[in-house]
Amino acid sequence: MTTSSTFSCSCCTQLHDGPPLSYGAPAPAYWHTDLARQPGNMLEDERCVIAGTHFFIRARLVLPIVDTDSEFDWGIWVSVREQTFDRMSQLWDKPERVEEPPYFGWLATELALYAPTTLNLKTNLHTQPVGIRPLVELEPTDHPLAVEQRTGITVTRIQSIAEQLLHPPTQ
């Protein structure tokens, strides 16, 4: 999580660090801790396999910040075909991986701040240089997350995101 200073929270009126310019999901939405003990399942920092048949790559979904020269990142997971997963794994440490065309995938992270759900939004996964997570380009739909990726967000929106994540509604 990156912070850019402090902000006064409109929910609790306290001063918080940030607002952060990135948030990340530690695993795909379909992962749960019981899977770690079962064969065919693997959760690493950058890759995940569930039941030997569902394959996921960790990536960055970048939103431009329109009133600064910075970017906001959602650290997300993308579901890809086994062939894509195998190809990306073969090229994981190879500089020529940046020459690969984008890979199709489905967003596999539930970002609860968005409605309708972000699960299964269509994506293109763009490989980056070794050591840098792939970038996700959402299909250009009218989904609020896709709109924010195309048009950008403001610092005020980033503070709103931080406040909603710090103070989720109680159920």
Coordinates of N, CA, C and O in Angstrom, one line a residue:
M1 N 0.8 -1.2 0.0 CA 0.0 0.0 0.0 C 0.9 1.2 0.0 O 1.8 1.4 0.8
T2 N 0.6 2.1 -0.9 CA 1.4 3.4 -1.0 C 0.6 4.5 -0.4 O -0.6 4.6 -0.7
T3 N 1.2 5.4 0.4 CA 0.5 6.5 0.9 C 1.1 7.8 0.3 O 2.3 7.8 0.0
S4 N 0.3 8.8 0.2 CA 0.8 10.1 -0.3 C 0.7 11.2 0.7 O 1.0 12.3 0.3
S5 N 0.3 11.0 1.9 CA 0.4 12.0 3.0 C -0.7 11.6 4.0 O -0.6 10.5 4.5
T6 N -1.6 12.5 4.4 CA -2.7 12.2 5.3 C -4.0 12.7 4.8 O -4.0 13.6 3.9
F7 N -5.1 12.2 5.3 CA -6.4 12.8 5.0 C -7.3 12.7 6.2 O -7.1 11.8 7.0
S8 N -8.2 13.7 6.3 CA -9.2 13.7 7.3 C -10.4 12.9 6.9 O -11.0 13.2 5.9
C9 N -10.7 11.8 7.6 CA -11.7 10.9 7.2 C -13.1 11.4 7.5 O -13.4 11.9 8.6
S10 N -14.0 11.4 6.5 CA -15.3 12.0 6.7 C -16.2 11.0 7.4 O -17.3 11.4 7.9
C11 N -15.8 9.7 7.6 CA -16.6 8.8 8.4 C -16.3 8.8 9.9 O -17.2 8.8 10.6
C12 N -15.0 9.0 10.2 CA -14.7 8.9 11.7 C -14.0 10.2 12.2 O -13.7 10.3 13.3
T13 N -13.8 11.1 11.3 CA -13.2 12.5 11.5 C -11.7 12.4 12.0 O -11.2 13.4 12.4
Q14 N -11.1 11.2 12.0 CA -9.7 11.0 12.4 C -8.8 11.3 11.2 O -9.2 11.2 10.0
L15 N -7.6 11.6 11.5 CA -6.6 11.7 10.5 C -5.9 10.4 10.2 O -5.5 9.7 11.1
H16 N -5.9 10.0 8.9 CA -5.3 8.7 8.5 C -4.2 8.9 7.5 O -4.2 10.0 6.8
D17 N -3.2 8.0 7.5 CA -2.2 8.0 6.5 C -2.8 7.8 5.1 O -3.8 7.1 5.0
G18 N -2.3 8.5 4.1 CA -2.8 8.3 2.7 C -3.5 9.5 2.2 O -3.1 10.6 2.5
P19 N -4.4 9.2 1.3 CA -5.0 7.9 1.1 C -4.1 7.0 0.2 O -3.3 7.5 -0.6
P20 N -4.1 5.7 0.5 CA -3.3 4.8 -0.3 C -3.6 4.9 -1.8 O -4.7 5.2 -2.2
L21 N -2.6 4.7 -2.6 CA -2.7 4.7 -4.1 C -2.8 3.3 -4.6 O -2.8 3.1 -5.9
S22 N -2.9 2.3 -3.8 CA -3.1 0.9 -4.3 C -3.7 0.1 -3.2 O -3.4 0.3 -2.0
Y23 N -4.4 -0.9 -3.6 CA -5.0 -2.0 -2.7 C -4.8 -3.2 -3.5 O -5.0 -3.2 -4.7
G24 N -4.7 -4.3 -2.8 CA -4.5 -5.6 -3.5 C -5.2 -6.7 -2.8 O -5.4 -6.8 -1.6
A25 N -5.7 -7.7 -3.6 CA -6.3 -8.9 -3.1 C -5.2 -10.0 -3.0 O -4.4 -10.2 -3.9
P26 N -5.1 -10.7 -1.8 CA -4.1 -11.7 -1.6 C -4.3 -13.0 -2.4 O -3.4 -13.7 -2.6
A27 N -5.5 -13.2 -2.9 CA -5.9 -14.4 -3.7 C -7.1 -14.1 -4.5 O -7.8 -13.2 -4.3
P28 N -7.3 -15.0 -5.5 CA -8.5 -14.9 -6.3 C -9.7 -15.0 -5.4 O -9.7 -15.7 -4.4
A29 N -10.9 -14.5 -5.9 CA -12.1 -14.6 -5.1 C -12.5 -16.1 -4.8 O -13.2 -16.3 -3.8
Y30 N -12.1 -17.0 -5.6 CA -12.5 -18.4 -5.5 C -11.6 -19.2 -4.6 O -11.9 -20.3 -4.3
W31 N -10.5 -18.6 -4.1 CA -9.6 -19.3 -3.2 C -10.2 -19.2 -1.8 O -10.7 -18.2 -1.3
H32 N -10.0 -20.3 -1.0 CA -10.2 -20.3 0.4 C -9.1 -21.1 1.1 O -8.6 -22.0 0.4
T33 N -8.9 -20.9 2.3 CA -7.7 -21.5 3.0 C -7.7 -23.0 3.0 O -6.7 -23.6 3.0
D34 N -8.9 -23.6 3.0 CA -9.0 -25.1 3.0 C -8.4 -25.7 1.7 O -7.9 -26.8 1.7
L35 N -8.3 -24.9 0.7 CA -7.8 -25.4 -0.6 C -6.3 -25.7 -0.5 O -5.8 -26.6 -1.2
A36 N -5.6 -25.0 0.3 CA -4.2 -25.2 0.5 C -3.8 -26.6 0.8 O -2.7 -27.1 0.5
R37 N -4.6 -27.3 1.5 CA -4.3 -28.7 2.0 C -4.8 -29.8 1.0 O -4.5 -30.9 1.2
Q38 N -5.4 -29.4 -0.1 CA -5.9 -30.4 -1.1 C -5.0 -30.4 -2.3 O -4.4 -29.4 -2.7
P39 N -4.8 -31.6 -2.9 CA -4.0 -31.8 -4.1 C -4.6 -31.0 -5.2 O -5.8 -30.8 -5.4
G40 N -3.7 -30.5 -6.1 CA -4.1 -29.8 -7.3 C -4.3 -28.3 -7.1 O -4.7 -27.6 -8.0
N41 N -4.0 -27.8 -5.8 CA -4.2 -26.4 -5.5 C -2.9 -25.8 -5.1 O -2.1 -26.4 -4.5
M42 N -2.7 -24.5 -5.5 CA -1.5 -23.8 -5.2 C -1.8 -22.3 -5.2 O -2.4 -21.8 -6.1
L43 N -1.3 -21.6 -4.2 CA -1.4 -20.2 -4.2 C 0.0 -19.7 -3.9 O 0.6 -19.9 -2.8
E44 N 0.6 -19.0 -4.9 CA 1.9 -18.3 -4.8 C 1.6 -16.8 -4.8 O 0.5 -16.4 -4.9
D45 N 2.7 -16.0 -4.7 CA 2.5 -14.6 -4.7 C 1.9 -14.1 -6.1 O 1.2 -13.1 -6.1
E46 N 2.3 -14.7 -7.2 CA 1.9 -14.2 -8.5 C 1.0 -15.2 -9.3 O 0.5 -14.8 -10.3
R47 N 0.9 -16.4 -8.8 CA 0.1 -17.4 -9.6 C -0.7 -18.3 -8.6 O -0.3 -18.5 -7.5
C48 N -1.8 -18.8 -9.2 CA -2.7 -19.7 -8.4 C -3.3 -20.7 -9.3 O -3.6 -20.4 -10.4
V49 N -3.5 -21.9 -8.7 CA -4.2 -23.0 -9.4 C -5.2 -23.6 -8.4 O -4.8 -23.8 -7.2
I50 N -6.4 -23.8 -8.9 CA -7.4 -24.4 -8.0 C -7.9 -25.7 -8.7 O -8.3 -25.6 -9.9
A51 N -7.8 -26.8 -8.0 CA -8.3 -28.1 -8.5 C -7.6 -28.5 -9.8 O -8.2 -29.4 -10.5
G52 N -6.5 -28.0 -10.1 CA -5.7 -28.4 -11.3 C -6.4 -28.0 -12.5 O -6.0 -28.4 -13.6
T53 N -7.5 -27.2 -12.5 CA -8.3 -26.9 -13.7 C -8.6 -25.4 -13.8 O -9.1 -25.0 -14.8
H54 N -8.4 -24.6 -12.7 CA -8.6 -23.2 -12.8 C -7.3 -22.4 -12.5 O -6.7 -22.7 -11.5
F55 N -7.0 -21.5 -13.4 CA -5.6 -20.9 -13.4 C -5.8 -19.4 -13.3 O -6.6 -18.8 -14.0
F56 N -4.9 -18.8 -12.4 CA -5.0 -17.4 -12.2 C -3.6 -16.7 -12.2 O -2.7 -17.3 -11.7
I57 N -3.6 -15.5 -12.6 CA -2.4 -14.7 -12.6 C -2.7 -13.4 -11.9 O -3.7 -12.8 -12.1
R58 N -1.7 -13.0 -11.0 CA -1.9 -11.7 -10.3 C -1.5 -10.6 -11.3 O -0.5 -10.7 -12.0
A59 N -2.2 -9.5 -11.2 CA -2.0 -8.4 -12.2 C -2.3 -7.1 -11.5 O -2.8 -7.0 -10.4
R60 N -2.1 -6.0 -12.3 CA -2.5 -4.6 -11.8 C -3.5 -4.0 -12.8 O -3.3 -4.1 -14.0
L61 N -4.5 -3.5 -12.2 CA -5.5 -2.7 -12.9 C -5.3 -1.3 -12.6 O -5.5 -0.9 -11.4
V62 N -4.8 -0.5 -13.5 CA -4.4 0.9 -13.3 C -5.5 1.8 -13.7 O -6.1 1.7 -14.8
L63 N -5.8 2.8 -12.8 CA -6.7 3.9 -13.0 C -5.9 5.2 -13.0 O -5.2 5.5 -12.0
P64 N -5.9 6.0 -14.1 CA -5.2 7.3 -14.1 C -5.9 8.2 -13.1 O -7.1 8.2 -12.9
I65 N -5.1 9.0 -12.4 CA -5.7 10.0 -11.5 C -5.7 11.3 -12.3 O -4.6 11.8 -12.6
V66 N -6.8 11.8 -12.6 CA -7.0 13.0 -13.5 C -6.4 14.3 -12.9 O -6.0 15.1 -13.7
D67 N -6.4 14.5 -11.6 CA -6.0 15.7 -11.1 C -4.5 15.7 -10.5 O -4.1 16.6 -9.8
T68 N -3.8 14.6 -10.9 CA -2.4 14.5 -10.6 C -1.7 13.8 -11.8 O -2.4 13.4 -12.7
D69 N -0.4 13.6 -11.6 CA 0.3 12.8 -12.7 C 0.6 11.4 -12.2 O 1.5 10.7 -12.6
S70 N -0.2 10.9 -11.2 CA 0.0 9.6 -10.6 C -1.1 8.6 -11.1 O -1.9 9.0 -11.9
E71 N -0.9 7.4 -10.6 CA -1.9 6.3 -11.0 C -2.3 5.7 -9.7 O -1.6 5.6 -8.7
F72 N -3.5 5.1 -9.8 CA -4.1 4.3 -8.7 C -4.1 2.9 -9.2 O -4.5 2.6 -10.3
D73 N -3.7 1.9 -8.3 CA -3.7 0.5 -8.7 C -4.6 -0.3 -7.9 O -4.6 -0.3 -6.6
W74 N -5.3 -1.2 -8.6 CA -6.0 -2.3 -7.9 C -5.2 -3.5 -8.2 O -4.9 -3.8 -9.4
G75 N -4.7 -4.2 -7.2 CA -4.0 -5.5 -7.3 C -5.0 -6.6 -7.4 O -5.7 -6.8 -6.4
I76 N -5.1 -7.1 -8.6 CA -6.2 -8.1 -8.8 C -5.7 -9.4 -9.4 O -4.5 -9.5 -9.7
W77 N -6.6 -10.4 -9.6 CA -6.3 -11.7 -10.1 C -7.1 -11.8 -11.4 O -8.3 -11.4 -11.4
V78 N -6.5 -12.5 -12.4 CA -7.2 -12.8 -13.6 C -7.2 -14.3 -13.9 O -6.2 -15.0 -13.7
S79 N -8.4 -14.8 -14.2 CA -8.5 -16.2 -14.6 C -8.2 -16.4 -16.0 O -8.7 -15.6 -16.9
V80 N -7.3 -17.3 -16.3 CA -6.8 -17.5 -17.7 C -6.9 -19.0 -18.0 O -7.0 -19.9 -17.2
R81 N -6.9 -19.3 -19.3 CA -6.9 -20.7 -19.8 C -5.6 -21.4 -19.3 O -4.6 -20.7 -19.2
E82 N -5.6 -22.7 -19.3 CA -4.4 -23.4 -18.9 C -3.3 -23.2 -19.8 O -2.1 -23.0 -19.4
Q83 N -3.6 -23.1 -21.1 CA -2.5 -22.8 -22.1 C -1.9 -21.5 -21.9 O -0.7 -21.3 -22.0
T84 N -2.7 -20.5 -21.6 CA -2.1 -19.2 -21.3 C -1.3 -19.2 -20.0 O -0.2 -18.6 -20.0
F85 N -1.8 -19.9 -19.0 CA -1.0 -20.0 -17.7 C 0.3 -20.7 -18.0 O 1.4 -20.2 -17.5
D86 N 0.3 -21.8 -18.8 CA 1.5 -22.5 -19.1 C 2.5 -21.6 -19.9 O 3.7 -21.6 -19.6
R87 N 2.0 -20.9 -20.9 CA 2.8 -20.0 -21.7 C 3.4 -18.9 -20.8 O 4.6 -18.6 -20.9
M88 N 2.6 -18.3 -20.0 CA 3.2 -17.2 -19.1 C 4.2 -17.8 -18.1 O 5.2 -17.1 -17.8
S89 N 4.0 -19.0 -17.6 CA 4.9 -19.6 -16.7 C 6.2 -19.9 -17.4 O 7.3 -19.7 -16.8
Q90 N 6.2 -20.4 -18.7 CA 7.4 -20.6 -19.5 C 8.2 -19.4 -19.6 O 9.5 -19.4 -19.6
L91 N 7.6 -18.2 -19.8 CA 8.3 -17.0 -20.1 C 8.5 -16.1 -18.8 O 8.9 -15.0 -19.0
W92 N 8.1 -16.7 -17.7 CA 8.1 -15.9 -16.4 C 9.4 -15.1 -16.2 O 9.3 -13.9 -15.9
D93 N 10.5 -15.7 -16.4 CA 11.8 -15.0 -16.2 C 12.6 -14.6 -17.4 O 13.8 -14.3 -17.4
K94 N 11.9 -14.5 -18.6 CA 12.5 -14.2 -19.8 C 12.1 -12.8 -20.3 O 11.0 -12.5 -20.4
P95 N 13.1 -12.0 -20.7 CA 12.9 -10.7 -21.1 C 11.9 -10.6 -22.4 O 11.2 -9.6 -22.5
E96 N 12.0 -11.6 -23.2 CA 11.2 -11.6 -24.4 C 9.7 -11.7 -24.1 O 8.8 -11.6 -25.0
R97 N 9.3 -11.9 -22.9 CA 7.9 -12.0 -22.6 C 7.1 -10.8 -22.9 O 5.9 -10.8 -23.2
V98 N 7.8 -9.6 -23.0 CA 7.1 -8.4 -23.3 C 6.6 -8.4 -24.8 O 5.8 -7.5 -25.1
E99 N 7.1 -9.3 -25.6 CA 6.7 -9.3 -27.0 C 5.5 -10.1 -27.2 O 4.9 -10.1 -28.3
E100 N 5.0 -10.7 -26.2 CA 3.7 -11.5 -26.3 C 2.5 -10.6 -26.5 O 2.4 -9.5 -26.0
P101 N 1.6 -11.1 -27.4 CA 0.3 -10.3 -27.5 C -0.5 -10.4 -26.2 O -0.2 -11.3 -25.4
P102 N -1.4 -9.6 -26.0 CA -2.2 -9.6 -24.8 C -3.0 -11.0 -24.7 O -3.3 -11.6 -25.7
Y103 N -3.1 -11.4 -23.5 CA -3.8 -12.7 -23.2 C -5.3 -12.4 -22.7 O -5.4 -11.5 -21.9
F104 N -6.2 -13.1 -23.2 CA -7.6 -12.9 -22.7 C -7.8 -13.6 -21.3 O -7.2 -14.6 -21.0
G105 N -8.6 -12.9 -20.5 CA -8.9 -13.5 -19.2 C -10.2 -12.9 -18.6 O -10.8 -12.1 -19.3
W106 N -10.5 -13.4 -17.5 CA -11.7 -12.9 -16.7 C -11.3 -12.4 -15.4 O -10.5 -13.0 -14.7
L107 N -11.7 -11.2 -15.0 CA -11.4 -10.7 -13.7 C -11.9 -11.6 -12.6 O -13.0 -12.0 -12.6
A108 N -11.0 -12.0 -11.7 CA -11.3 -13.0 -10.7 C -11.2 -12.4 -9.3 O -10.8 -13.1 -8.3
T109 N -11.4 -11.1 -9.2 CA -11.3 -10.4 -7.9 C -12.6 -9.6 -7.7 O -13.0 -8.9 -8.6
E110 N -13.2 -9.8 -6.6 CA -14.5 -9.0 -6.3 C -14.1 -7.7 -5.6 O -13.5 -7.7 -4.5
L111 N -14.3 -6.6 -6.3 CA -14.0 -5.3 -5.7 C -15.4 -4.8 -5.2 O -16.2 -4.3 -6.0
A112 N -15.6 -5.0 -3.9 CA -17.0 -4.7 -3.4 C -17.5 -3.3 -3.5 O -18.7 -3.1 -3.3
L113 N -16.6 -2.4 -3.8 CA -17.1 -1.0 -4.0 C -17.8 -0.7 -5.3 O -18.3 0.4 -5.5
Y114 N -17.8 -1.7 -6.1 CA -18.4 -1.5 -7.5 C -19.6 -2.4 -7.6 O -19.6 -3.6 -7.2
A115 N -20.7 -1.8 -8.2 CA -21.9 -2.6 -8.6 C -22.2 -2.3 -10.0 O -22.1 -1.1 -10.4
P116 N -22.5 -3.3 -10.8 CA -22.6 -4.7 -10.4 C -21.2 -5.3 -10.2 O -20.2 -4.6 -10.3
T117 N -21.2 -6.5 -9.8 CA -19.9 -7.2 -9.5 C -18.8 -7.0 -10.5 O -19.1 -6.9 -11.7
T118 N -17.6 -7.1 -10.0 CA -16.4 -7.0 -10.9 C -16.0 -8.4 -11.4 O -15.2 -8.5 -12.3
L119 N -16.5 -9.4 -10.7 CA -16.2 -10.8 -11.1 C -16.6 -11.1 -12.5 O -17.7 -10.7 -13.0
N120 N -15.7 -11.7 -13.3 CA -15.9 -12.1 -14.6 C -16.0 -11.0 -15.7 O -16.5 -11.2 -16.8
L121 N -15.5 -9.8 -15.3 CA -15.4 -8.8 -16.4 C -14.3 -9.3 -17.4 O -13.3 -9.9 -17.0
K122 N -14.5 -9.1 -18.7 CA -13.6 -9.5 -19.7 C -12.3 -8.6 -19.6 O -12.4 -7.4 -19.5
T123 N -11.1 -9.2 -19.8 CA -9.9 -8.5 -19.7 C -8.9 -8.9 -20.8 O -9.1 -10.0 -21.4
N124 N -8.0 -8.0 -21.1 CA -6.8 -8.4 -21.8 C -5.6 -8.1 -20.8 O -5.5 -7.1 -20.2
L125 N -4.8 -9.1 -20.7 CA -3.6 -9.2 -19.8 C -2.4 -8.8 -20.6 O -2.0 -9.6 -21.5
H126 N -1.7 -7.7 -20.3 CA -0.5 -7.3 -21.0 C 0.7 -7.6 -20.2 O 0.9 -7.0 -19.1
T127 N 1.5 -8.4 -20.7 CA 2.8 -8.8 -20.0 C 3.7 -7.6 -20.0 O 3.8 -6.8 -20.9
Q128 N 4.4 -7.5 -18.8 CA 5.4 -6.4 -18.6 C 6.8 -7.0 -18.5 O 7.0 -8.2 -18.5
P129 N 7.8 -6.1 -18.4 CA 9.1 -6.6 -18.2 C 9.2 -7.5 -16.9 O 8.4 -7.4 -16.0
V130 N 10.3 -8.4 -16.9 CA 10.5 -9.3 -15.8 C 10.5 -8.5 -14.5 O 11.1 -7.5 -14.4
G131 N 9.8 -9.1 -13.5 CA 9.7 -8.4 -12.2 C 8.5 -7.5 -12.1 O 8.3 -7.0 -11.0
I132 N 7.8 -7.2 -13.1 CA 6.7 -6.3 -13.1 C 5.4 -7.0 -13.4 O 5.4 -7.8 -14.4
R133 N 4.4 -6.9 -12.6 CA 3.1 -7.6 -12.8 C 2.5 -7.2 -14.1 O 2.6 -6.0 -14.5
P134 N 1.8 -8.1 -14.7 CA 1.0 -7.7 -16.0 C 0.0 -6.6 -15.7 O -0.5 -6.5 -14.6
L135 N -0.3 -5.9 -16.7 CA -1.3 -4.9 -16.7 C -2.6 -5.4 -17.2 O -2.6 -6.1 -18.3
V136 N -3.7 -5.0 -16.6 CA -5.1 -5.5 -17.1 C -5.7 -4.3 -17.8 O -5.8 -3.2 -17.3
E137 N -6.3 -4.6 -19.0 CA -7.1 -3.7 -19.7 C -8.5 -4.3 -19.8 O -8.7 -5.4 -20.3
L138 N -9.5 -3.6 -19.2 CA -10.8 -4.1 -19.2 C -11.5 -3.9 -20.5 O -11.2 -2.9 -21.2
E139 N -12.4 -4.8 -20.8 CA -13.2 -4.6 -22.0 C -14.0 -3.2 -21.8 O -14.5 -2.9 -20.7
P140 N -14.0 -2.4 -22.9 CA -14.6 -1.0 -22.7 C -16.1 -1.1 -22.7 O -16.8 -0.9 -23.7
T141 N -16.7 -1.4 -21.5 CA -18.1 -1.4 -21.3 C -18.5 -0.2 -20.5 O -17.7 0.6 -20.1
D142 N -19.8 -0.2 -20.0 CA -20.3 0.8 -19.2 C -20.2 0.4 -17.7 O -20.7 1.2 -16.8
H143 N -19.5 -0.7 -17.4 CA -19.3 -1.0 -16.0 C -18.5 0.1 -15.3 O -17.6 0.6 -15.9
P144 N -18.9 0.5 -14.1 CA -18.2 1.6 -13.5 C -16.7 1.5 -13.4 O -15.9 2.5 -13.5
L145 N -16.2 0.3 -13.2 CA -14.7 0.1 -13.1 C -14.1 0.3 -14.5 O -13.0 0.9 -14.6
A146 N -14.7 -0.2 -15.5 CA -14.2 0.0 -16.9 C -14.2 1.5 -17.2 O -13.3 2.0 -17.9
V147 N -15.3 2.2 -16.8 CA -15.4 3.6 -17.1 C -14.2 4.4 -16.4 O -13.6 5.2 -17.0
E148 N -14.0 4.0 -15.1 CA -12.9 4.7 -14.4 C -11.6 4.4 -15.0 O -10.7 5.3 -15.0
Q149 N -11.4 3.2 -15.5 CA -10.1 2.9 -16.2 C -9.9 3.8 -17.4 O -8.8 4.2 -17.7
R150 N -11.0 4.0 -18.2 CA -10.9 4.8 -19.4 C -10.8 6.3 -19.1 O -10.0 7.0 -19.8
T151 N -11.6 6.8 -18.1 CA -11.7 8.2 -17.9 C -10.9 8.8 -16.8 O -10.6 9.9 -16.6
G152 N -10.4 7.9 -15.9 CA -9.7 8.3 -14.7 C -10.5 8.6 -13.5 O -11.8 8.6 -13.6
I153 N -9.8 8.7 -12.4 CA -10.5 9.1 -11.1 C -9.8 10.3 -10.5 O -8.7 10.6 -10.9
T154 N -10.5 10.9 -9.5 CA -9.9 12.1 -8.9 C -9.3 11.7 -7.5 O -9.6 10.6 -7.0
V155 N -8.6 12.6 -6.9 CA -8.1 12.3 -5.6 C -9.2 12.2 -4.6 O -9.2 11.4 -3.7
T156 N -10.3 13.0 -4.8 CA -11.5 12.9 -4.0 C -12.1 11.4 -4.0 O -12.5 10.9 -3.0
R157 N -12.1 10.9 -5.2 CA -12.6 9.5 -5.4 C -11.7 8.5 -4.6 O -12.1 7.6 -4.0
I158 N -10.4 8.7 -4.7 CA -9.4 7.9 -4.0 C -9.7 7.9 -2.5 O -9.7 6.9 -1.8
Q159 N -9.9 9.1 -1.9 CA -10.2 9.3 -0.5 C -11.5 8.5 -0.2 O -11.6 7.9 0.8
S160 N -12.5 8.6 -1.1 CA -13.8 7.9 -0.8 C -13.5 6.4 -0.8 O -14.1 5.7 0.0
I161 N -12.7 5.9 -1.7 CA -12.4 4.5 -1.7 C -11.7 4.1 -0.4 O -12.1 3.1 0.3
A162 N -10.7 4.9 0.1 CA -10.1 4.6 1.3 C -11.0 4.6 2.5 O -11.0 3.7 3.3
E163 N -11.9 5.6 2.5 CA -12.9 5.6 3.6 C -13.9 4.4 3.6 O -14.2 3.8 4.7
Q164 N -14.3 4.0 2.4 CA -15.2 2.8 2.3 C -14.5 1.6 2.8 O -15.1 0.7 3.4
L165 N -13.2 1.4 2.4 CA -12.4 0.2 2.8 C -12.1 0.2 4.3 O -12.0 -0.8 5.0
L166 N -11.8 1.4 4.9 CA -11.5 1.5 6.3 C -12.8 1.3 7.2 O -12.7 0.9 8.3
H167 N -13.9 1.7 6.6 CA -15.2 1.7 7.4 C -16.3 1.0 6.6 O -17.2 1.6 6.2
P168 N -16.1 -0.3 6.4 CA -17.1 -1.0 5.6 C -18.5 -1.0 6.3 O -18.5 -0.9 7.6
P169 N -19.6 -1.0 5.6 CA -20.9 -1.0 6.2 C -21.0 -2.3 7.1 O -20.6 -3.4 6.7
T170 N -21.7 -2.2 8.2 CA -21.9 -3.3 9.1 C -23.2 -4.0 8.7 O -24.1 -3.3 8.2
Q171 N -23.2 -5.3 8.8 CA -24.4 -6.0 8.4 C -25.1 -6.7 9.5 O -24.6 -7.0 10.5

